[in-house]
CSV table of C-alpha atoms in Angstrom, one decimal:
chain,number,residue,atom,x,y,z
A,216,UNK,CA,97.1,-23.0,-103.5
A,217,UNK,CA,98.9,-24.6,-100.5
A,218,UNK,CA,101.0,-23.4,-97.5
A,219,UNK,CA,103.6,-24.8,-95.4
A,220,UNK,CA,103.2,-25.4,-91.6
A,221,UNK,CA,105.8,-26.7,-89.2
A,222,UNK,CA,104.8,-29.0,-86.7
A,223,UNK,CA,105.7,-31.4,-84.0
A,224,UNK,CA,104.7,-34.8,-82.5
A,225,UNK,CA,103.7,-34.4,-78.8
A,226,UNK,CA,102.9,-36.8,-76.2
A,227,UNK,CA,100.0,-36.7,-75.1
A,228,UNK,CA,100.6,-37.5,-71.2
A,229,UNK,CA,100.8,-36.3,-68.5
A,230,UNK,CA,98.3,-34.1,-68.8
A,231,UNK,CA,100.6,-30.9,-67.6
A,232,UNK,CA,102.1,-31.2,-71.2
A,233,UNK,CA,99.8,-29.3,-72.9
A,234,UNK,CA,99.4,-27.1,-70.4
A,235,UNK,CA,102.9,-26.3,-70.8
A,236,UNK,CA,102.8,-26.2,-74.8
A,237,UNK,CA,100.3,-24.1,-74.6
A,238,UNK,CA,102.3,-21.6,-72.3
A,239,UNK,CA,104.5,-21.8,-75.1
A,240,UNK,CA,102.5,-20.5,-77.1
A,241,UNK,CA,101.7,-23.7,-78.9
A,242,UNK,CA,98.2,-24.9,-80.3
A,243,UNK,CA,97.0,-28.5,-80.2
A,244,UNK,CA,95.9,-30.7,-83.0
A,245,UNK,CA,96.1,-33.9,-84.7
A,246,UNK,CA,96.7,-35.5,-87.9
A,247,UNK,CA,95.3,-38.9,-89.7
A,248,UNK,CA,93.9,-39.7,-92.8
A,249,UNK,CA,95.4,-40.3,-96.2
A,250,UNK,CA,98.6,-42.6,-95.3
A,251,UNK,CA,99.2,-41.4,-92.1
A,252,UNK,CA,97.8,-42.9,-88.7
A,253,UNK,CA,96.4,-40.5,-86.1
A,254,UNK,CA,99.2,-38.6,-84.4
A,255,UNK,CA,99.1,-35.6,-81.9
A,256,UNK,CA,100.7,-32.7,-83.0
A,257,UNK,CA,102.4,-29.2,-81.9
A,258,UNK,CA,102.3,-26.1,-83.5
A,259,UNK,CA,102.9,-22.4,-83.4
A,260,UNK,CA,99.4,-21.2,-82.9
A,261,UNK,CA,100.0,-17.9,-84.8
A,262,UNK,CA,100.9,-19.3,-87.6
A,263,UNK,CA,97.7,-21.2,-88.5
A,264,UNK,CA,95.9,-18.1,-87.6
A,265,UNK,CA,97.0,-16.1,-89.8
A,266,UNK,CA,96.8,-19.0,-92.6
A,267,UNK,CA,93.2,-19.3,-92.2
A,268,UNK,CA,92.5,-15.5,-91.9
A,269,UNK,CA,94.3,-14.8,-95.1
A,270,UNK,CA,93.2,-18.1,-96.9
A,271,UNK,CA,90.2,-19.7,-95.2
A,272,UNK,CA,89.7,-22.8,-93.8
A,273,UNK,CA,89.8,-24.7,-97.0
A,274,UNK,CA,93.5,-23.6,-97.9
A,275,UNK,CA,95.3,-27.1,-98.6
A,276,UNK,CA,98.0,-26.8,-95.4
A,277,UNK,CA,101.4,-28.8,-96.1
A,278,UNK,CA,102.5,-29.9,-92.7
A,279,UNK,CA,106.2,-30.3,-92.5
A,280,UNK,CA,106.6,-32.9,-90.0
A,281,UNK,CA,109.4,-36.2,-88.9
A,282,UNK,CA,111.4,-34.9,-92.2
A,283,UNK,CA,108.2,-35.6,-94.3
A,284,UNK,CA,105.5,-33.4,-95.7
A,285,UNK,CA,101.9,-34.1,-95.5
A,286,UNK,CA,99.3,-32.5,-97.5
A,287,UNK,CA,95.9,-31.8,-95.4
A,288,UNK,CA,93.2,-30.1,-94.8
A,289,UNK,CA,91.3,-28.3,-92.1
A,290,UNK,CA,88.5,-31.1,-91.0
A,291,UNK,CA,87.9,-29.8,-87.4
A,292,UNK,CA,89.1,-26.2,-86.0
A,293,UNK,CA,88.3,-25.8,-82.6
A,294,UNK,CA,88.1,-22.2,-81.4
A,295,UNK,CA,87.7,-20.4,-78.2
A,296,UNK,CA,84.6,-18.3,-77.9
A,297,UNK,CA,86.2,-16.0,-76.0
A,298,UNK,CA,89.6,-15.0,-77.3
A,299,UNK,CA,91.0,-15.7,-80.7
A,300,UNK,CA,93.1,-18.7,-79.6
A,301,UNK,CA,92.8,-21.5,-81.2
A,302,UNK,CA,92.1,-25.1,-79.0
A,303,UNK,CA,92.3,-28.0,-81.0
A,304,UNK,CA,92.8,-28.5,-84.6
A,305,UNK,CA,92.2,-31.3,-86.7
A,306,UNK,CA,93.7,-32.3,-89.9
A,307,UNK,CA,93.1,-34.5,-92.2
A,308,UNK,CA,95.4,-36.4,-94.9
A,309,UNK,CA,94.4,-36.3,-98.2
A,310,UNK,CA,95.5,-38.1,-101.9
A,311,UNK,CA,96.1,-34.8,-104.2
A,312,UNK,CA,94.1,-36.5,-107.4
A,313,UNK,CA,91.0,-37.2,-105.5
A,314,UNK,CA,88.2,-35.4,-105.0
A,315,UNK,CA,86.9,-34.0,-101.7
A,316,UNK,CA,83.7,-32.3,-100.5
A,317,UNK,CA,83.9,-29.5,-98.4
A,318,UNK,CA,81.5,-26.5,-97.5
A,319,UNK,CA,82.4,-23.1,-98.9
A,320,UNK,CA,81.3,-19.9,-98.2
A,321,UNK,CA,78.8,-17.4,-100.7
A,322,UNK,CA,79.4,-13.9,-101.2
A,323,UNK,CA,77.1,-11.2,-102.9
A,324,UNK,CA,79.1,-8.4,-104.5
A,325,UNK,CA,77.6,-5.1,-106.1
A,326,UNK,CA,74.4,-3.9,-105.0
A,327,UNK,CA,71.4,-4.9,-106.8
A,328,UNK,CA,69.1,-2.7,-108.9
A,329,UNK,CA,66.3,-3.5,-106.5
A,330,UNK,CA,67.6,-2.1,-103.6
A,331,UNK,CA,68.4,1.6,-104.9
A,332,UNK,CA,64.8,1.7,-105.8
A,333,UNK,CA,63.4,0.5,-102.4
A,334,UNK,CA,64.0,-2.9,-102.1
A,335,UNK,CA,65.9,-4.8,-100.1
A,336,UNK,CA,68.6,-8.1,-100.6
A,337,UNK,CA,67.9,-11.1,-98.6
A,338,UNK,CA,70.8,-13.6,-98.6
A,339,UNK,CA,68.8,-16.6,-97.6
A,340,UNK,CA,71.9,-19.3,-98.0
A,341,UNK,CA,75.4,-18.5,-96.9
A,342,UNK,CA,77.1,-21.7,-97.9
A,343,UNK,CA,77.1,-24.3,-100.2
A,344,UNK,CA,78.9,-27.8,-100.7
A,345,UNK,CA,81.8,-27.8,-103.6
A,346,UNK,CA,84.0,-31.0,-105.0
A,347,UNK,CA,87.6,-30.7,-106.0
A,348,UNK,CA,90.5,-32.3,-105.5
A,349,UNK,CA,92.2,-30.4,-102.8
A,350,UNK,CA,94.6,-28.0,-104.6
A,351,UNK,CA,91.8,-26.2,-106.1
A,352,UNK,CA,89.1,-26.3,-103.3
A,353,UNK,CA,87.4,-22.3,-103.1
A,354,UNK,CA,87.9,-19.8,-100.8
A,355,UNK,CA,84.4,-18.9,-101.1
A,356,UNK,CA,82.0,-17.9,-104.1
A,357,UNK,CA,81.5,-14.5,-105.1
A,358,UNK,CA,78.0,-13.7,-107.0
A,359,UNK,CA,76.9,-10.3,-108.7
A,360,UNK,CA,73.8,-9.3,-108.1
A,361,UNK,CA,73.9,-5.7,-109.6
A,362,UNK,CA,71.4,-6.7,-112.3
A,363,UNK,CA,68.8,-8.6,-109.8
A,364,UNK,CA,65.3,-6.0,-109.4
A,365,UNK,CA,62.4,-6.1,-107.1
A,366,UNK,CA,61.1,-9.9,-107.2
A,367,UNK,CA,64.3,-11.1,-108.6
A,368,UNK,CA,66.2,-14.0,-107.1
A,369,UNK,CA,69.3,-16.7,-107.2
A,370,UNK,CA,69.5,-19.8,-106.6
A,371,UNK,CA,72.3,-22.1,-106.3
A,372,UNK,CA,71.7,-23.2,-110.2
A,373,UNK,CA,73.0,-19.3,-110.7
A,374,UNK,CA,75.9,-19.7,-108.9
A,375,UNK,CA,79.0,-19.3,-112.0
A,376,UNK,CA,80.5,-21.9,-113.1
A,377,UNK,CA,84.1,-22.5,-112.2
A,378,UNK,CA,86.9,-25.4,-114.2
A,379,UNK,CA,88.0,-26.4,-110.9
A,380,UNK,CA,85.6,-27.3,-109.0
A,381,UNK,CA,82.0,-27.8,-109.2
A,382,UNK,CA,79.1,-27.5,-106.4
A,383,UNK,CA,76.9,-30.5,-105.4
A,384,UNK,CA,74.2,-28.6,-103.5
A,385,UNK,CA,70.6,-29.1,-105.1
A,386,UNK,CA,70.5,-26.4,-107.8
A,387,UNK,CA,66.9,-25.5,-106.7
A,388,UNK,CA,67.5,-24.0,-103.3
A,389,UNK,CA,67.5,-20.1,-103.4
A,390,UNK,CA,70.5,-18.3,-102.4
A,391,UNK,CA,69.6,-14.7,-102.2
A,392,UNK,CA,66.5,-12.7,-103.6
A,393,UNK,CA,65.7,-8.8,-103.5
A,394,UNK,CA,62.5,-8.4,-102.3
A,395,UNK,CA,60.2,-5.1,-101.2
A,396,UNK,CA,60.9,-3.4,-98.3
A,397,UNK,CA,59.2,-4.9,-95.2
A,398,UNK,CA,58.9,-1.0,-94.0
A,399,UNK,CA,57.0,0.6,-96.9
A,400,UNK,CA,54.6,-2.3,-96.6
A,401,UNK,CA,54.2,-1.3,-92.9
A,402,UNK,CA,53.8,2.2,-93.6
A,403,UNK,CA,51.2,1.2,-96.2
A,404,UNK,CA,49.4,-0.7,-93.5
A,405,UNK,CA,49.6,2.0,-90.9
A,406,UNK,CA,48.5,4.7,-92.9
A,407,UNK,CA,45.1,2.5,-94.5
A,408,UNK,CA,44.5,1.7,-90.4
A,409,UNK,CA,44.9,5.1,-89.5
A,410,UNK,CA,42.6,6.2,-92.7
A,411,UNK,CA,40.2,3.4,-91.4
A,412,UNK,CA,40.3,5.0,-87.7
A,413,UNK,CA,39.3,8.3,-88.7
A,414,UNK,CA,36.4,7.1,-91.4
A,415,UNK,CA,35.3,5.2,-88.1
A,416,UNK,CA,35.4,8.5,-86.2
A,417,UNK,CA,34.0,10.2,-88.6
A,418,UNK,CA,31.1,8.4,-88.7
A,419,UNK,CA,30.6,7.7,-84.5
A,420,UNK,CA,30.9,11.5,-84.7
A,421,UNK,CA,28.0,12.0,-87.5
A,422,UNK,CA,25.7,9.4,-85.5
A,423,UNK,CA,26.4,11.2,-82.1
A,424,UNK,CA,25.3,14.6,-83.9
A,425,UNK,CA,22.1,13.1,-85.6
A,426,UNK,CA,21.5,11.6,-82.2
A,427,UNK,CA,21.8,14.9,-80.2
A,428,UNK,CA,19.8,16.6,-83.1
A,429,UNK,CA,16.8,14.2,-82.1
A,430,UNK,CA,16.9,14.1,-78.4
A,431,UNK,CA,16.5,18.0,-78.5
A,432,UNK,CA,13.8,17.9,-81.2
A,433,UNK,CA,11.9,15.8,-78.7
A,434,UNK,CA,12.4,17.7,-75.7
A,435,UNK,CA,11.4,21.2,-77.6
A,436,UNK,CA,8.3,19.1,-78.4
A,437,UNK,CA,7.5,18.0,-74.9
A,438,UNK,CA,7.9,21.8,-73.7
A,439,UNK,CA,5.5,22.8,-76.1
A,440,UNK,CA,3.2,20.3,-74.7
């Protein structure tokens, strides 16, 4: 999937341009790769933000600029921490028959068997590396994990496997895993110290008496003496 954004070569001084663009409601960015040298650009910010909320960051972006169009991708997107304004972009020209690595990102869907009995899902990776050529690169991965129990886990070997594009991460590296809930085994392990305290008591409490038994035993002997 692809989507068209307009653009415009800039200068890039003085530096009161892009203060001015930016008034304008324009985002910054640049272009190079694939056939192209690097050239500043221009574009409606609002545009690209709603292309890589619907699409993600991987969406191939066809940029429609000097009466030619240029297929790229997202390399760099440079966002302010905080307001959702975008402050440099940077994208890079790519050949459409080549492949290209890029990260994408992992998504569990369902709720695993483990966790209505107790347990509970740890997603320990949240991305992984994929190859395609730059048409078909994913959105993200979805992954069921409905059927994973207590002491079940996935790892990246698990992931499905998809025609158009395939994942280069090390198949060995765990992705998620359902395991038993950290606050049963706490409860476990306050209960046995709590048993332990009062055995302890219990027994302090036996000695004291056996002690106090004594220590009058003598002293009714010493009276009688």
């Amino acid at each position: 999937m692809s989507v068209t954004l307009k653009v415009e070569e800039r200068e890039v001084r003085p530096r009161s341009l892009r203060k001015q663009l930016r008034h304008e409601g324009k985002a910054l960015g640049v272009v190079y790769g694939y056939k192209v040298e690097s050239t500043p650009i221009s574009f409606d910010e609002k545009e690209l933000v709603k292309v890589v909320r619907d699409h993600g960051e991987n969406v191939l972006v066809a940029l429609q600029i000097g009466g030619k169009k240029v297929n790229t991708l997202i390399n760099k997107l440079d966002m302010d921490i905080f307001t959702p304004t975008i402050k440099h972009v940077e994208f890079i020209a790519v050949k459409m028959d080549e492949e290209t690595e890029v990260e994408t990102d992992i998504v569990l869907v369902g709720e695993a068997a483990g966790a209505k009995l107790g347990g509970f899902l740890s997603q320990t990776l949240f991305k992984v590396t994929v190859a395609a050529t730059p048409d078909k690169l994913p959105e993200r991965i979805e992954v069921d994990v409905t059927e994973l129990a207590i002491g079940d886990s996935i790892t990246v070997a698990d992931l499905p496997e998809e025609k158009d594009f395939r994942v280069v991460t090390e198949g060995d590296i765990q992705v998620a895993a359902v395991v038993e809930s950290t606050l049963e085994a706490e409860l476990e392990e306050i209960e046995e110290a709590e048993a332990e305290a009062q055995a302890a008591d219990a027994d302090t409490t036996t000695d004291d008496s056996e002690q106090t038994s004594e220590e009058q035993a003598e002293e009714n002997k010493e009276d009688k003496e």
